[in-house]
mmCIF file of C-alpha atoms in Angstrom:
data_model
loop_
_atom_site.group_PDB
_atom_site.id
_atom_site.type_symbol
_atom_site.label_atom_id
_atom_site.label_comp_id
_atom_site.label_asym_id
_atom_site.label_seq_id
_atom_site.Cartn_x
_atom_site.Cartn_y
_atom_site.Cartn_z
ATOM 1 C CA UNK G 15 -24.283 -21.977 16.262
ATOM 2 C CA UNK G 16 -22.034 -23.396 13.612
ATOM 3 C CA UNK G 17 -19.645 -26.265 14.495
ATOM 4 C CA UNK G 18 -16.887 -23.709 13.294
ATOM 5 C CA UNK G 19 -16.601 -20.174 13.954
ATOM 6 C CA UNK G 20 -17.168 -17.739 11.269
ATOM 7 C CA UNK G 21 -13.335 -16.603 11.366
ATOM 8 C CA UNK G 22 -10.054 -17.645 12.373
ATOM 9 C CA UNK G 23 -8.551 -14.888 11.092
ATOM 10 C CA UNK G 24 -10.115 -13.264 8.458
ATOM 11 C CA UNK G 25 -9.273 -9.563 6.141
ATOM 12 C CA UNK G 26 -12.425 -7.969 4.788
ATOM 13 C CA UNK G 27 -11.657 -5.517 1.680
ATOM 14 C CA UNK G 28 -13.924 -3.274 0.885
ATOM 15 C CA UNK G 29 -14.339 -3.014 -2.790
ATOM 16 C CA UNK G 30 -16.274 -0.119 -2.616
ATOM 17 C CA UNK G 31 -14.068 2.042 0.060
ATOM 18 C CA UNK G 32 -11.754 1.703 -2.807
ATOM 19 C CA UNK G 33 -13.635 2.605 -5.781
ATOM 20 C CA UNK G 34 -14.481 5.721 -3.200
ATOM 21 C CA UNK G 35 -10.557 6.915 -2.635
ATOM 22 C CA UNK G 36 -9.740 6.110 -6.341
ATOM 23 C CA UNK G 37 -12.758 8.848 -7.195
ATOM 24 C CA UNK G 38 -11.027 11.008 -4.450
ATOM 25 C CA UNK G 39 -8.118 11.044 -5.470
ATOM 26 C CA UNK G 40 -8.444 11.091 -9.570
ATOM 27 C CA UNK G 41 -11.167 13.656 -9.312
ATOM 28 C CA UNK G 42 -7.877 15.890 -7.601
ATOM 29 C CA UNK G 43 -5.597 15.381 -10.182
ATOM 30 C CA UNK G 44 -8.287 16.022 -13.003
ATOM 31 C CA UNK G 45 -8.401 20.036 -11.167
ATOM 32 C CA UNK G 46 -4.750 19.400 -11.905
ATOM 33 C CA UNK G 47 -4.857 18.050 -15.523
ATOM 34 C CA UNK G 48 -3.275 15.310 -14.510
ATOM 35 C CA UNK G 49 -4.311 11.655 -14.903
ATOM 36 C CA UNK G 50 -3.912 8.615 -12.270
ATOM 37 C CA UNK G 51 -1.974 5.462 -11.854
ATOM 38 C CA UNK G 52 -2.822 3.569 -8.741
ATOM 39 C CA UNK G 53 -0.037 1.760 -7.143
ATOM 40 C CA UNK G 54 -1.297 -2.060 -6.592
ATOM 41 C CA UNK G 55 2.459 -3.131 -5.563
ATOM 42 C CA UNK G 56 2.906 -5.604 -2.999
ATOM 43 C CA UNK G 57 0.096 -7.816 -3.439
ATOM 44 C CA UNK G 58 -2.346 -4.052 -3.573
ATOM 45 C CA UNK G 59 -0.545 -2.987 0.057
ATOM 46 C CA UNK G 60 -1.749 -6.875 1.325
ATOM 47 C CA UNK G 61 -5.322 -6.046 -0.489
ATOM 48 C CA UNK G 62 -5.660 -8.163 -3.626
ATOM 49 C CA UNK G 63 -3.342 -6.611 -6.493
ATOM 50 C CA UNK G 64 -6.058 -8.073 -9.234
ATOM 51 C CA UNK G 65 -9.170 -7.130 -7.033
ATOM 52 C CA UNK G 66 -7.890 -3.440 -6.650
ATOM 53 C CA UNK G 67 -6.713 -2.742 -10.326
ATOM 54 C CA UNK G 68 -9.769 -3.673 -11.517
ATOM 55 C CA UNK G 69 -11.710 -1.598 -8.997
ATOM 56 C CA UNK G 70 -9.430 1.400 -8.924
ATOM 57 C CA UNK G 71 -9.595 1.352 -13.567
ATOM 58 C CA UNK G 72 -13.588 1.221 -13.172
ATOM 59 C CA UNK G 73 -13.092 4.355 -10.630
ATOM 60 C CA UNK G 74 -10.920 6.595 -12.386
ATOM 61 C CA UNK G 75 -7.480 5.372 -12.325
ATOM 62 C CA UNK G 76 -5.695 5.641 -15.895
ATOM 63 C CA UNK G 77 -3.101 2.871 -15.633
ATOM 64 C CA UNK G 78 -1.254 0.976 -12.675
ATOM 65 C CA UNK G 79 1.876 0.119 -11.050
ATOM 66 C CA UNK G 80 3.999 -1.918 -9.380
ATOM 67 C CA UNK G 81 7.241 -2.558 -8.020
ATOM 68 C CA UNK G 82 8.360 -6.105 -9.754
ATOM 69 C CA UNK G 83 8.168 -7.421 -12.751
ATOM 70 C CA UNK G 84 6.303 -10.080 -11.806
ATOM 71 C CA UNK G 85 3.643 -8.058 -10.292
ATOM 72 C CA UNK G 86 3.329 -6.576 -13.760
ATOM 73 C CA UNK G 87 3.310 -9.976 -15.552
ATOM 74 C CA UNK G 88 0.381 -11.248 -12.510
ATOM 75 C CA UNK G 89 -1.615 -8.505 -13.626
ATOM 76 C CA UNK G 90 -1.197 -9.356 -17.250
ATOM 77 C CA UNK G 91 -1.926 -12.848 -16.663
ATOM 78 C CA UNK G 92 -5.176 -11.964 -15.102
ATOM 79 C CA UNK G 93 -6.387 -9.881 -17.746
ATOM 80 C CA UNK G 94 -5.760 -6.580 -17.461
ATOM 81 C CA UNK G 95 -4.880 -4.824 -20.286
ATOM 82 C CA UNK G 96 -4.438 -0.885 -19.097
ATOM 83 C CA UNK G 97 -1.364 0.594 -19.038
ATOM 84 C CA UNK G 98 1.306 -1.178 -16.472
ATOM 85 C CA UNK G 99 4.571 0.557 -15.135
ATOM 86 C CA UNK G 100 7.296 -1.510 -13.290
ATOM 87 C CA UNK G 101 10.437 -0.146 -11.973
ATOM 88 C CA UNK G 102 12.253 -2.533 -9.475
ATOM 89 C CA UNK G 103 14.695 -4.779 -10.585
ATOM 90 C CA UNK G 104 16.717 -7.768 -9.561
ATOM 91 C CA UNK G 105 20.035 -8.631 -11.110
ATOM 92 C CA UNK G 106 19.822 -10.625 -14.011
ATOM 93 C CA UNK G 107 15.571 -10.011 -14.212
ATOM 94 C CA UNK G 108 14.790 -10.487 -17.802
ATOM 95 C CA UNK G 109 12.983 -7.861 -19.385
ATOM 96 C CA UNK G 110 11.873 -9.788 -22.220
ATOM 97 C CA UNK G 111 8.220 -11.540 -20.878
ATOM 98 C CA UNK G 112 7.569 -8.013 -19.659
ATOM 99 C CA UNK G 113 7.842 -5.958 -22.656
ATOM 100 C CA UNK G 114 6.186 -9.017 -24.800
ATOM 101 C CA UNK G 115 3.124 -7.998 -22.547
ATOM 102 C CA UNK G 116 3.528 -4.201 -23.019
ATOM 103 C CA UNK G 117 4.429 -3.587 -19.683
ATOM 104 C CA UNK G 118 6.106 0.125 -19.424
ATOM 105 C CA UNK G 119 9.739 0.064 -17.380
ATOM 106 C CA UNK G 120 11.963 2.248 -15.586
ATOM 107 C CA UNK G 121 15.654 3.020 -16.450
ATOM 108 C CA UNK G 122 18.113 4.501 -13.855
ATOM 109 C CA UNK G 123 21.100 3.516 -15.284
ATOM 110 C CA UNK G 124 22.260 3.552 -18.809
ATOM 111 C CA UNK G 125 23.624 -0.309 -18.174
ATOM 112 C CA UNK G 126 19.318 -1.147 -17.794
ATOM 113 C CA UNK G 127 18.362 1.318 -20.403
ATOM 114 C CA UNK G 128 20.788 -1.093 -22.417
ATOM 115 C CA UNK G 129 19.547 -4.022 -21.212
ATOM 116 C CA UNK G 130 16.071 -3.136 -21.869
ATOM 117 C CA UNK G 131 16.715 -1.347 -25.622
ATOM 118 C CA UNK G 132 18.536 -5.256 -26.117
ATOM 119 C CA UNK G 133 15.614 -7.473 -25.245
ATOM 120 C CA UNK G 134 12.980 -5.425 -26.984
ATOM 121 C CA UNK G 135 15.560 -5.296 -29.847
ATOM 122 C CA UNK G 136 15.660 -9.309 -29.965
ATOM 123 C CA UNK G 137 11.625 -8.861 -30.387
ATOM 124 C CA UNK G 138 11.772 -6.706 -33.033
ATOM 125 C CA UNK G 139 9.779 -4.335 -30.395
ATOM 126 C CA UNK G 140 9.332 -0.529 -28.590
ATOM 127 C CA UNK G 141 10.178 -0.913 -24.986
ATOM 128 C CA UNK G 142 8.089 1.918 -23.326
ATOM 129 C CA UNK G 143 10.240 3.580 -20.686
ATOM 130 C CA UNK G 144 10.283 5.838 -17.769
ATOM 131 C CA UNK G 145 13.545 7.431 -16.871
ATOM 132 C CA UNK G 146 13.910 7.956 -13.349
ATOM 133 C CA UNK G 147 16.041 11.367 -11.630
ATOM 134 C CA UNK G 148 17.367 10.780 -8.426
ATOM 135 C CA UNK G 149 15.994 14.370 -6.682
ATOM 136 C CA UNK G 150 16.988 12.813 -3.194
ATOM 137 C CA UNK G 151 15.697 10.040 -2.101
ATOM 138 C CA UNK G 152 18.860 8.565 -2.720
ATOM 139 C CA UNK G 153 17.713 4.898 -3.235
ATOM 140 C CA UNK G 154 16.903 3.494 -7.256
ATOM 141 C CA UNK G 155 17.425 7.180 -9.500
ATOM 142 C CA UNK G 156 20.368 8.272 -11.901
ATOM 143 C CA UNK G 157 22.462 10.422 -10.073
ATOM 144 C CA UNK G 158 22.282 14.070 -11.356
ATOM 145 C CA UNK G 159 25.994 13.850 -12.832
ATOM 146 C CA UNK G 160 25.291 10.830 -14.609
ATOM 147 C CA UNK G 161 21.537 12.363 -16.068
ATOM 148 C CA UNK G 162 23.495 13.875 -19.299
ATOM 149 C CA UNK G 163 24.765 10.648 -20.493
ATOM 150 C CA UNK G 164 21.040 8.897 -19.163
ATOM 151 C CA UNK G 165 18.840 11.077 -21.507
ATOM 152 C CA UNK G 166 21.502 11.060 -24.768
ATOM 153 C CA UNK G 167 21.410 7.289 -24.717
ATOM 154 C CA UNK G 168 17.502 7.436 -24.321
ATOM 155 C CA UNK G 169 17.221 9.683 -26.985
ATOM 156 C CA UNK G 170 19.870 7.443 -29.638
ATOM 157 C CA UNK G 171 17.729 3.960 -28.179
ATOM 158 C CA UNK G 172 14.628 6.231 -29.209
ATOM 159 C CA UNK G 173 15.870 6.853 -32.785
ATOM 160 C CA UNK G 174 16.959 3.735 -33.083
ATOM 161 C CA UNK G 175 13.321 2.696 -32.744
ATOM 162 C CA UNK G 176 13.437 0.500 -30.082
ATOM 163 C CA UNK G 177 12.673 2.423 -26.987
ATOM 164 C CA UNK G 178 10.123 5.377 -26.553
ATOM 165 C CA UNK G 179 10.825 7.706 -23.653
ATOM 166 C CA UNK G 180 7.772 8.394 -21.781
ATOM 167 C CA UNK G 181 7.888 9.693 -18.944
ATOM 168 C CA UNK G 182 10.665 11.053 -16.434
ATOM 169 C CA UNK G 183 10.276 10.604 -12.800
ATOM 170 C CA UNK G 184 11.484 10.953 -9.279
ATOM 171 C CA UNK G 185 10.268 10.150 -5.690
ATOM 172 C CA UNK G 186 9.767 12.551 -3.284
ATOM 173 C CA UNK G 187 11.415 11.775 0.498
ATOM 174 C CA UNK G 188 9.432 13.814 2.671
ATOM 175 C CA UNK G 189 5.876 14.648 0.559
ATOM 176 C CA UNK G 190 4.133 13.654 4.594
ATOM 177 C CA UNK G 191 5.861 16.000 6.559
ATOM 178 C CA UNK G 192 3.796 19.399 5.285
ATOM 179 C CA UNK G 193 6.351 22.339 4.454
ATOM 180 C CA UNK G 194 9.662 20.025 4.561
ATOM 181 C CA UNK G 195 12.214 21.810 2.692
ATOM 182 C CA UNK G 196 13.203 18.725 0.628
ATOM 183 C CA UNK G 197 10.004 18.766 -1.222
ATOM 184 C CA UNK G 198 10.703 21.966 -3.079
ATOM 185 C CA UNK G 199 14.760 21.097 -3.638
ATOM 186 C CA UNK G 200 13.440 17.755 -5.053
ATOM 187 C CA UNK G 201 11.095 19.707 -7.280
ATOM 188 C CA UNK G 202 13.328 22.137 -8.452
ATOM 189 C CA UNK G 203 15.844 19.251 -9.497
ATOM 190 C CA UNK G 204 13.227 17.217 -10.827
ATOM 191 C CA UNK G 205 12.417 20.407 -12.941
ATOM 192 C CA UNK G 206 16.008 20.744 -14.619
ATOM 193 C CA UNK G 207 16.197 17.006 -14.915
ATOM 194 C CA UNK G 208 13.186 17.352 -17.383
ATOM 195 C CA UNK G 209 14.657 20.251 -18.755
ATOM 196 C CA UNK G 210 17.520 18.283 -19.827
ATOM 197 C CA UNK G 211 15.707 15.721 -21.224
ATOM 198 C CA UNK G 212 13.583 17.995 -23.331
ATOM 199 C CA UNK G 213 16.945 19.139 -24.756
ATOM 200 C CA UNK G 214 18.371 16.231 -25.421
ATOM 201 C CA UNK G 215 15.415 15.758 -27.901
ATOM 202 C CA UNK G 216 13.030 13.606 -25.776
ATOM 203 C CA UNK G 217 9.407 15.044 -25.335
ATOM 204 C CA UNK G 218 8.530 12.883 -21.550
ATOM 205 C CA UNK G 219 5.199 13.726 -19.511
ATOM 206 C CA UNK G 220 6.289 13.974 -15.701
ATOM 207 C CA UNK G 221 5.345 12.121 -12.650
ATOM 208 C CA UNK G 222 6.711 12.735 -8.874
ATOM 209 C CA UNK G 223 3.602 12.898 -6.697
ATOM 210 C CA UNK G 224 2.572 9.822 -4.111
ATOM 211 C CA UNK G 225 -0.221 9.883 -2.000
ATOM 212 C CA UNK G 226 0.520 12.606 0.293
ATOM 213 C CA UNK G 227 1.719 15.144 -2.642
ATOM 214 C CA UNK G 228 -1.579 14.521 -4.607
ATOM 215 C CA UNK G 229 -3.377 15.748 -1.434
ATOM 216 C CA UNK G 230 -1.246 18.819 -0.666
ATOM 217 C CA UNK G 231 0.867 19.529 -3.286
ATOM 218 C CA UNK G 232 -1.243 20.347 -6.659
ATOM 219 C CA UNK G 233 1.622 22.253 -7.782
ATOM 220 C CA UNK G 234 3.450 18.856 -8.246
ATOM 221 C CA UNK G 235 0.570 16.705 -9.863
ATOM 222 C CA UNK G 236 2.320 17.214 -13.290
ATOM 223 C CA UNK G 237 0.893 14.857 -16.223
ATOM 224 C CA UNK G 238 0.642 12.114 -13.920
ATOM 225 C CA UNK G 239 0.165 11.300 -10.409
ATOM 226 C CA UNK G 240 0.921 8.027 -8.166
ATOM 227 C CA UNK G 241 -1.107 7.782 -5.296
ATOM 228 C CA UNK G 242 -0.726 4.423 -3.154
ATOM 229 C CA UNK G 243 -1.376 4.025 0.238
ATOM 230 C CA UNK G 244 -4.162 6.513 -0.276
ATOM 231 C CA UNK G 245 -6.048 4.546 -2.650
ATOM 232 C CA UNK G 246 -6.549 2.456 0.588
ATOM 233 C CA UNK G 247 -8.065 4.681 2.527
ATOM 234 C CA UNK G 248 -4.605 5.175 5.088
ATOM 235 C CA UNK G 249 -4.191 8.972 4.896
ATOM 236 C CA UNK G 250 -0.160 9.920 4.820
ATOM 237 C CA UNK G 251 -0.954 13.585 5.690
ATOM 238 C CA UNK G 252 -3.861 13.475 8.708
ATOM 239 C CA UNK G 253 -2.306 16.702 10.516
ATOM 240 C CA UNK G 254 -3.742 18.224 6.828
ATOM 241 C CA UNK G 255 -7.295 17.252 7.893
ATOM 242 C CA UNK G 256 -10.260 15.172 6.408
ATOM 243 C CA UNK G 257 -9.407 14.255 3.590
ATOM 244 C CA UNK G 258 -12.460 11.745 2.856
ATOM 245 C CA UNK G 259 -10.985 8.328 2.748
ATOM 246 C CA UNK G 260 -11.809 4.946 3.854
ATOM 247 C CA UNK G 261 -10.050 2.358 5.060
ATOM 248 C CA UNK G 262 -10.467 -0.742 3.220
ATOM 249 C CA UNK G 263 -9.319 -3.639 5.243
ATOM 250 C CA UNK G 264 -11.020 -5.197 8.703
ATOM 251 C CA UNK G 265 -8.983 -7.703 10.288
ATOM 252 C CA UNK G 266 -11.203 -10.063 11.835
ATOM 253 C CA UNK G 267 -11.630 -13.461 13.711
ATOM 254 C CA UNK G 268 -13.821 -15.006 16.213
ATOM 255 C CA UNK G 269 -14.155 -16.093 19.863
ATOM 256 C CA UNK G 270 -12.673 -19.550 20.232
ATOM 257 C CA UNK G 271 -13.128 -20.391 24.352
ATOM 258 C CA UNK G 272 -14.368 -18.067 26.801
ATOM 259 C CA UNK G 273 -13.305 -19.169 30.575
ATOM 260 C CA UNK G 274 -13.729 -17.199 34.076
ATOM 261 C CA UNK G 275 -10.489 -17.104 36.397
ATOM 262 C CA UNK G 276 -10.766 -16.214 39.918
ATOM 263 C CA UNK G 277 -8.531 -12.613 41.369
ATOM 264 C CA UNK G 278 -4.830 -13.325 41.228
ATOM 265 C CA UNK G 279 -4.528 -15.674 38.157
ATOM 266 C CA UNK G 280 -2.391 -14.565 35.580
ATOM 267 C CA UNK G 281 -2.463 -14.779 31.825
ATOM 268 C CA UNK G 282 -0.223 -15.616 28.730
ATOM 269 C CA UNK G 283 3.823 -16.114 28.805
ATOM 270 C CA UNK G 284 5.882 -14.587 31.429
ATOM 271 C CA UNK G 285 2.797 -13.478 33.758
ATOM 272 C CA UNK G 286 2.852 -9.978 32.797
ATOM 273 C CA UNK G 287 -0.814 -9.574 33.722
ATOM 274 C CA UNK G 288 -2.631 -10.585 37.062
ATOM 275 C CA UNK G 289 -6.746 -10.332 37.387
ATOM 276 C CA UNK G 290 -7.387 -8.231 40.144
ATOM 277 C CA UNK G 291 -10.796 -9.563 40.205
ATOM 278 C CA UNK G 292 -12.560 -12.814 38.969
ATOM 279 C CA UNK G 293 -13.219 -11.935 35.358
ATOM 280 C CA UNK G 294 -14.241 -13.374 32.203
ATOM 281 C CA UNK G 295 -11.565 -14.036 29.652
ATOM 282 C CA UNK G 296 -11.935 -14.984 25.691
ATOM 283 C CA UNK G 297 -9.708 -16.682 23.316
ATOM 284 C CA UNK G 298 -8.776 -15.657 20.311
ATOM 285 C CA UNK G 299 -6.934 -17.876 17.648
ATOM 286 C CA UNK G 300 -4.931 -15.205 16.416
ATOM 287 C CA UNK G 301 -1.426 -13.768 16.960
ATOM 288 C CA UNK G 302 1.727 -12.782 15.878
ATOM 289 C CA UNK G 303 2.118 -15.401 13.177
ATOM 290 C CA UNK G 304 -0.961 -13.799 11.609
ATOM 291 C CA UNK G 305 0.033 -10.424 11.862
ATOM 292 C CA UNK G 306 -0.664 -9.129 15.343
ATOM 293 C CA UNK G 307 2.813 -7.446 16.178
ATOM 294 C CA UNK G 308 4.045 -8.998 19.849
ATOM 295 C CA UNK G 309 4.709 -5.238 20.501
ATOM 296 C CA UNK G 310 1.047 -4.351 21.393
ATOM 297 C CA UNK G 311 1.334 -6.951 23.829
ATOM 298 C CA UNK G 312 -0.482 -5.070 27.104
ATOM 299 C CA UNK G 313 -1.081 -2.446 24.735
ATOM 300 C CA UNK G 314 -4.289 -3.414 22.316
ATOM 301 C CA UNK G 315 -7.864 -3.809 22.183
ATOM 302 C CA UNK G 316 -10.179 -5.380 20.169
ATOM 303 C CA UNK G 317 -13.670 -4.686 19.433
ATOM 304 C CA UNK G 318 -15.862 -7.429 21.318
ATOM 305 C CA UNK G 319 -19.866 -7.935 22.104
ATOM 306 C CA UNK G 320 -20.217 -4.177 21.387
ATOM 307 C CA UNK G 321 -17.559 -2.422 22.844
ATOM 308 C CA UNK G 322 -13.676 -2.556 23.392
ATOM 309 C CA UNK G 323 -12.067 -5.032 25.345
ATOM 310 C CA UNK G 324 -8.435 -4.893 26.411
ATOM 311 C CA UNK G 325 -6.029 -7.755 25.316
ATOM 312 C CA UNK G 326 -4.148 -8.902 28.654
ATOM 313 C CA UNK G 327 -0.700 -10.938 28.670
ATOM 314 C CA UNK G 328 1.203 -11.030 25.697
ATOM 315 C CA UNK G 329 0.531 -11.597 22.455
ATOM 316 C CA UNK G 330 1.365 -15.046 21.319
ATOM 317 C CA UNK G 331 2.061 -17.121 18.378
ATOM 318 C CA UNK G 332 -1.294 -17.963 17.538
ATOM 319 C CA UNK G 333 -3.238 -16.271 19.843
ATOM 320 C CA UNK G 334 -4.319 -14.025 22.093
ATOM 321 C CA UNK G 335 -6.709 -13.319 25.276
ATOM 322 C CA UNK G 336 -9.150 -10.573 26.046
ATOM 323 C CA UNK G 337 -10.484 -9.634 29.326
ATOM 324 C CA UNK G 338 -14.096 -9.199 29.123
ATOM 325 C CA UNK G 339 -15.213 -8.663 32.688
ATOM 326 C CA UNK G 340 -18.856 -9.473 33.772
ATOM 327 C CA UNK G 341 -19.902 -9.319 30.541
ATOM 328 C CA UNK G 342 -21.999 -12.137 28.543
ATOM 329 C CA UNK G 343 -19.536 -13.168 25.518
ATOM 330 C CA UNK G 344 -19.876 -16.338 23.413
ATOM 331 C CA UNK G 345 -17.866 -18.928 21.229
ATOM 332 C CA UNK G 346 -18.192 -17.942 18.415
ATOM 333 C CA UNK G 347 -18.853 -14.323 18.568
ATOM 334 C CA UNK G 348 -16.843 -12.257 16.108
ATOM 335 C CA UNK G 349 -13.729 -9.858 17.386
ATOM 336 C CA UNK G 350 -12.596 -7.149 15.197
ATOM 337 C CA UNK G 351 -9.191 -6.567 16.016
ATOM 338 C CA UNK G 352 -8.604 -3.548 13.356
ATOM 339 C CA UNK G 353 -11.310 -1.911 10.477
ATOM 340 C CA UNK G 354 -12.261 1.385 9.312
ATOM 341 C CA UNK G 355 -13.161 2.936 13.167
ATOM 342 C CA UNK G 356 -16.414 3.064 12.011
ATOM 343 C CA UNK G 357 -17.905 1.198 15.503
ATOM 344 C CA UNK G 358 -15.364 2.689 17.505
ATOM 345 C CA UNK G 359 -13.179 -0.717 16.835
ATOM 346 C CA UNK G 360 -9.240 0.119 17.003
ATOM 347 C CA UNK G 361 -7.804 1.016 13.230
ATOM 348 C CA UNK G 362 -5.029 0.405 11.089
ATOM 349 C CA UNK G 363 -3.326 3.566 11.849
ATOM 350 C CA UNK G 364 -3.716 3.271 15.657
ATOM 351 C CA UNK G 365 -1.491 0.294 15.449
ATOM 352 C CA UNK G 366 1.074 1.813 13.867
ATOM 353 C CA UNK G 367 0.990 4.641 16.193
ATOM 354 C CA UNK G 368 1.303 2.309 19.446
ATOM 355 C CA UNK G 369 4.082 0.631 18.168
ATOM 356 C CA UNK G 370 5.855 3.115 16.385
ATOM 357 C CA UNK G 371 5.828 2.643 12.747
ATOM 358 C CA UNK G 372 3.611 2.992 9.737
ATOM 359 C CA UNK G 373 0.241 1.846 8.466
ATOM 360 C CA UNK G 374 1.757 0.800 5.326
ATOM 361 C CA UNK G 375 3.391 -1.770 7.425
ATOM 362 C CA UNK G 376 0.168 -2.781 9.356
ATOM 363 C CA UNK G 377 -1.582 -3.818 6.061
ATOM 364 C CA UNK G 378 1.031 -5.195 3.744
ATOM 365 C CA UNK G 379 2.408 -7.744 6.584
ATOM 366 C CA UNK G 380 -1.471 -8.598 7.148
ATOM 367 C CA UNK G 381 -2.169 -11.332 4.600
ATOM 368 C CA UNK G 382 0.025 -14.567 5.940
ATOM 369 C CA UNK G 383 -0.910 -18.653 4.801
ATOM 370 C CA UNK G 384 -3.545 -18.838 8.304
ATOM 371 C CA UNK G 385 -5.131 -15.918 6.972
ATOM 372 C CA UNK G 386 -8.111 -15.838 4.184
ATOM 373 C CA UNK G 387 -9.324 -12.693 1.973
ATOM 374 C CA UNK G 388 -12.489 -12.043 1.871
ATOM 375 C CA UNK G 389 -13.379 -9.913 -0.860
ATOM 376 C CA UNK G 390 -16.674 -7.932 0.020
ATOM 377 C CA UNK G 391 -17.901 -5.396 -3.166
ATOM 378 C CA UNK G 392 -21.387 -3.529 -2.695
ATOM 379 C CA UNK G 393 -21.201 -2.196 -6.675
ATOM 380 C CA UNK G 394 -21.795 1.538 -4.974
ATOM 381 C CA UNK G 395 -22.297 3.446 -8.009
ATOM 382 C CA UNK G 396 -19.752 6.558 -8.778
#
């Protein structure tokens, strides 16, 4: 056995479960006409921002985005040269590194349309911008009485040469609840928003679908579709069925100590679990500093010497402790505390669903400074 265990605490992306839901999901929007831009914000939803653009462009995505600009210019800076859209913005960002790179932006306001027609003026460039309708979200989005003035300004910048309108686009509130009435009122405001902007002299593609509206809502694929935490392999709409994706990301680590304690010891801060019988317990140097939430304290398992094992006593800082009965398990040996399901291990999603949130937060809060990446890519061929 190695003097150091094979993980502390450990993510495993799967480079090919992603090339797979990129195929997925650009092969749906192709039935569409549409084309694909995978969403890589967030460091790629906590797997590798770099690592998943390139797989998802060699899989059938078109171009990419992100939320910040300098998530854009990261993806620049590692070479990648398709098509990048960025539409979250800080006061005072500066536009100016980001459309020296190309990098496509979003305007919801006439005072960032501005800002944006000024710095690629002071390059003697073409900005290439994305006006964005707020259809009801009611977060980033021109408001539908200020659209008018949005689209005329677009449409001087445009003739002025230093802007070209691209695209329009919204965000759709409620795309994972199947049959919720705001997806059609969103859609039919996102369709006179275009309308307007078509008469105002721009000529825009459209995008408004995320994940869960490029699964169920072909209708809504448009020109251009935005899937994110699909390309993943999370599925937003599982009441909708099977809708062939795989998880990418295992969270793993390893068996520190293993111990036996005799029938009414108890384990972990505050006592909150008692051994009713002498048992065997295992370490493991993980906890809520690297992403295990203290809220499935009592409530998780792990995947352990071939089967699931039940963590006991809370949760702590940097690790926890797993009751492993009679049986045989050694330093050493490795714990999966989340993956695909495949081996019956617990998953992404069933987190979420114990402690009442979302996958998207399971996997983006995964990758912390005690935790490494390792990037795994079997070249399955499309």
């Amino acid at each position: 056995m190695s003097d150091q265990p094979a993980h502390r605490a450990d993510l495993r992306i799967d480079v090919g479960a992603i090339r797979h839901n990129v195929r997925v999901l650009s092969a749906r929007a192709r039935e569409s006409g549409a084309r694909t831009m995978t969403i890589v914000k967030s460091d790629g939803y906590g797997h590798g921002a770099v690592t998943v653009a390139r797989a998802a462009l060699e899989s059938g995505a078109d171009c990419l985005g992100v939320a910040s600009l300098d998530e854009a210019l990261q993806l620049r800076a590692a070479g990648i040269t398709a098509p990048v859209f960025c539409w979250l913005y800080a006061v005072g960002d500066d536009f100016a590194p980001a459309i020296a790179e190309d990098v496509e932006l979003s305007a919801s306001s006439l005072a960032v349309l501005q800002r944006i027609e000024a710095a690629a003026a002071a390059q003697d460039r073409t900005a290439r911008v994305h006006l964005k309708i707020d259809t009801g979200l009611s977060r980033s989005g021109c408001p539908a009485d200020l659209w008018p003035a949005l689209v005329e300004a677009a449409a001087n910048a445009e003739a002025d040469g230093h802007v070209e309108v691209v695209a329009v686009w919204s965000h759709l509130a409620c795309a994972d609840e199947l049959g919720h009435p705001s997806i059609d009122q969103q859609a039919e405001r996102f369709r006179r928003a275009h309308e307007q902007a078509r008469a105002a002299g721009l000529d825009p593609i459209r995008h408004l679908a995320n994940s869960a509206a490029v699964l169920t809502r072909p209708d809504l694929h448009f020109e251009l579709v935005r899937p994110g935490i699909a390309v993943y392999g999370l599925d937003p709409v599982p009441q909708d069925g099977d809708h062939d994706l795989r998880p990418a990301m295992t969270f793993r680590s390893s068996v520190a100590l293993t111990k036996r304690i005799a029938a009414g010891e108890s384990v972990s801060y505050g006592h909150t679990w008692t051994a009713d019988r002498s048992t065997g317990l295992a370490l493991v140097p993980v906890g809520y500093a690297d992403g295990v939430p203290r809220t499935l304290s009592g409530r998780m398992s792990v995947w352990l010497a071939g089967k699931r094992r039940p963590v006991v006593g809370r949760v702590c800082m940097d690790q926890l402790v797993v009751d492993c009965g009679d049986d045989e398990v050694r330093e050493g040996d490795e714990v999966l505390l989340f993956g695909p399901g495949d081996r019956g291990e617990p998953t992404a999603a069933e987190w979420a669903d114990t402690i009442g949130t979302i996958h998207y937060e399971i996997v983006t809060g995964m990758y912390r400074p005690r935790v490494t990446r390792t990037v795994e890519d079997d070249l399955e061929a499309p």
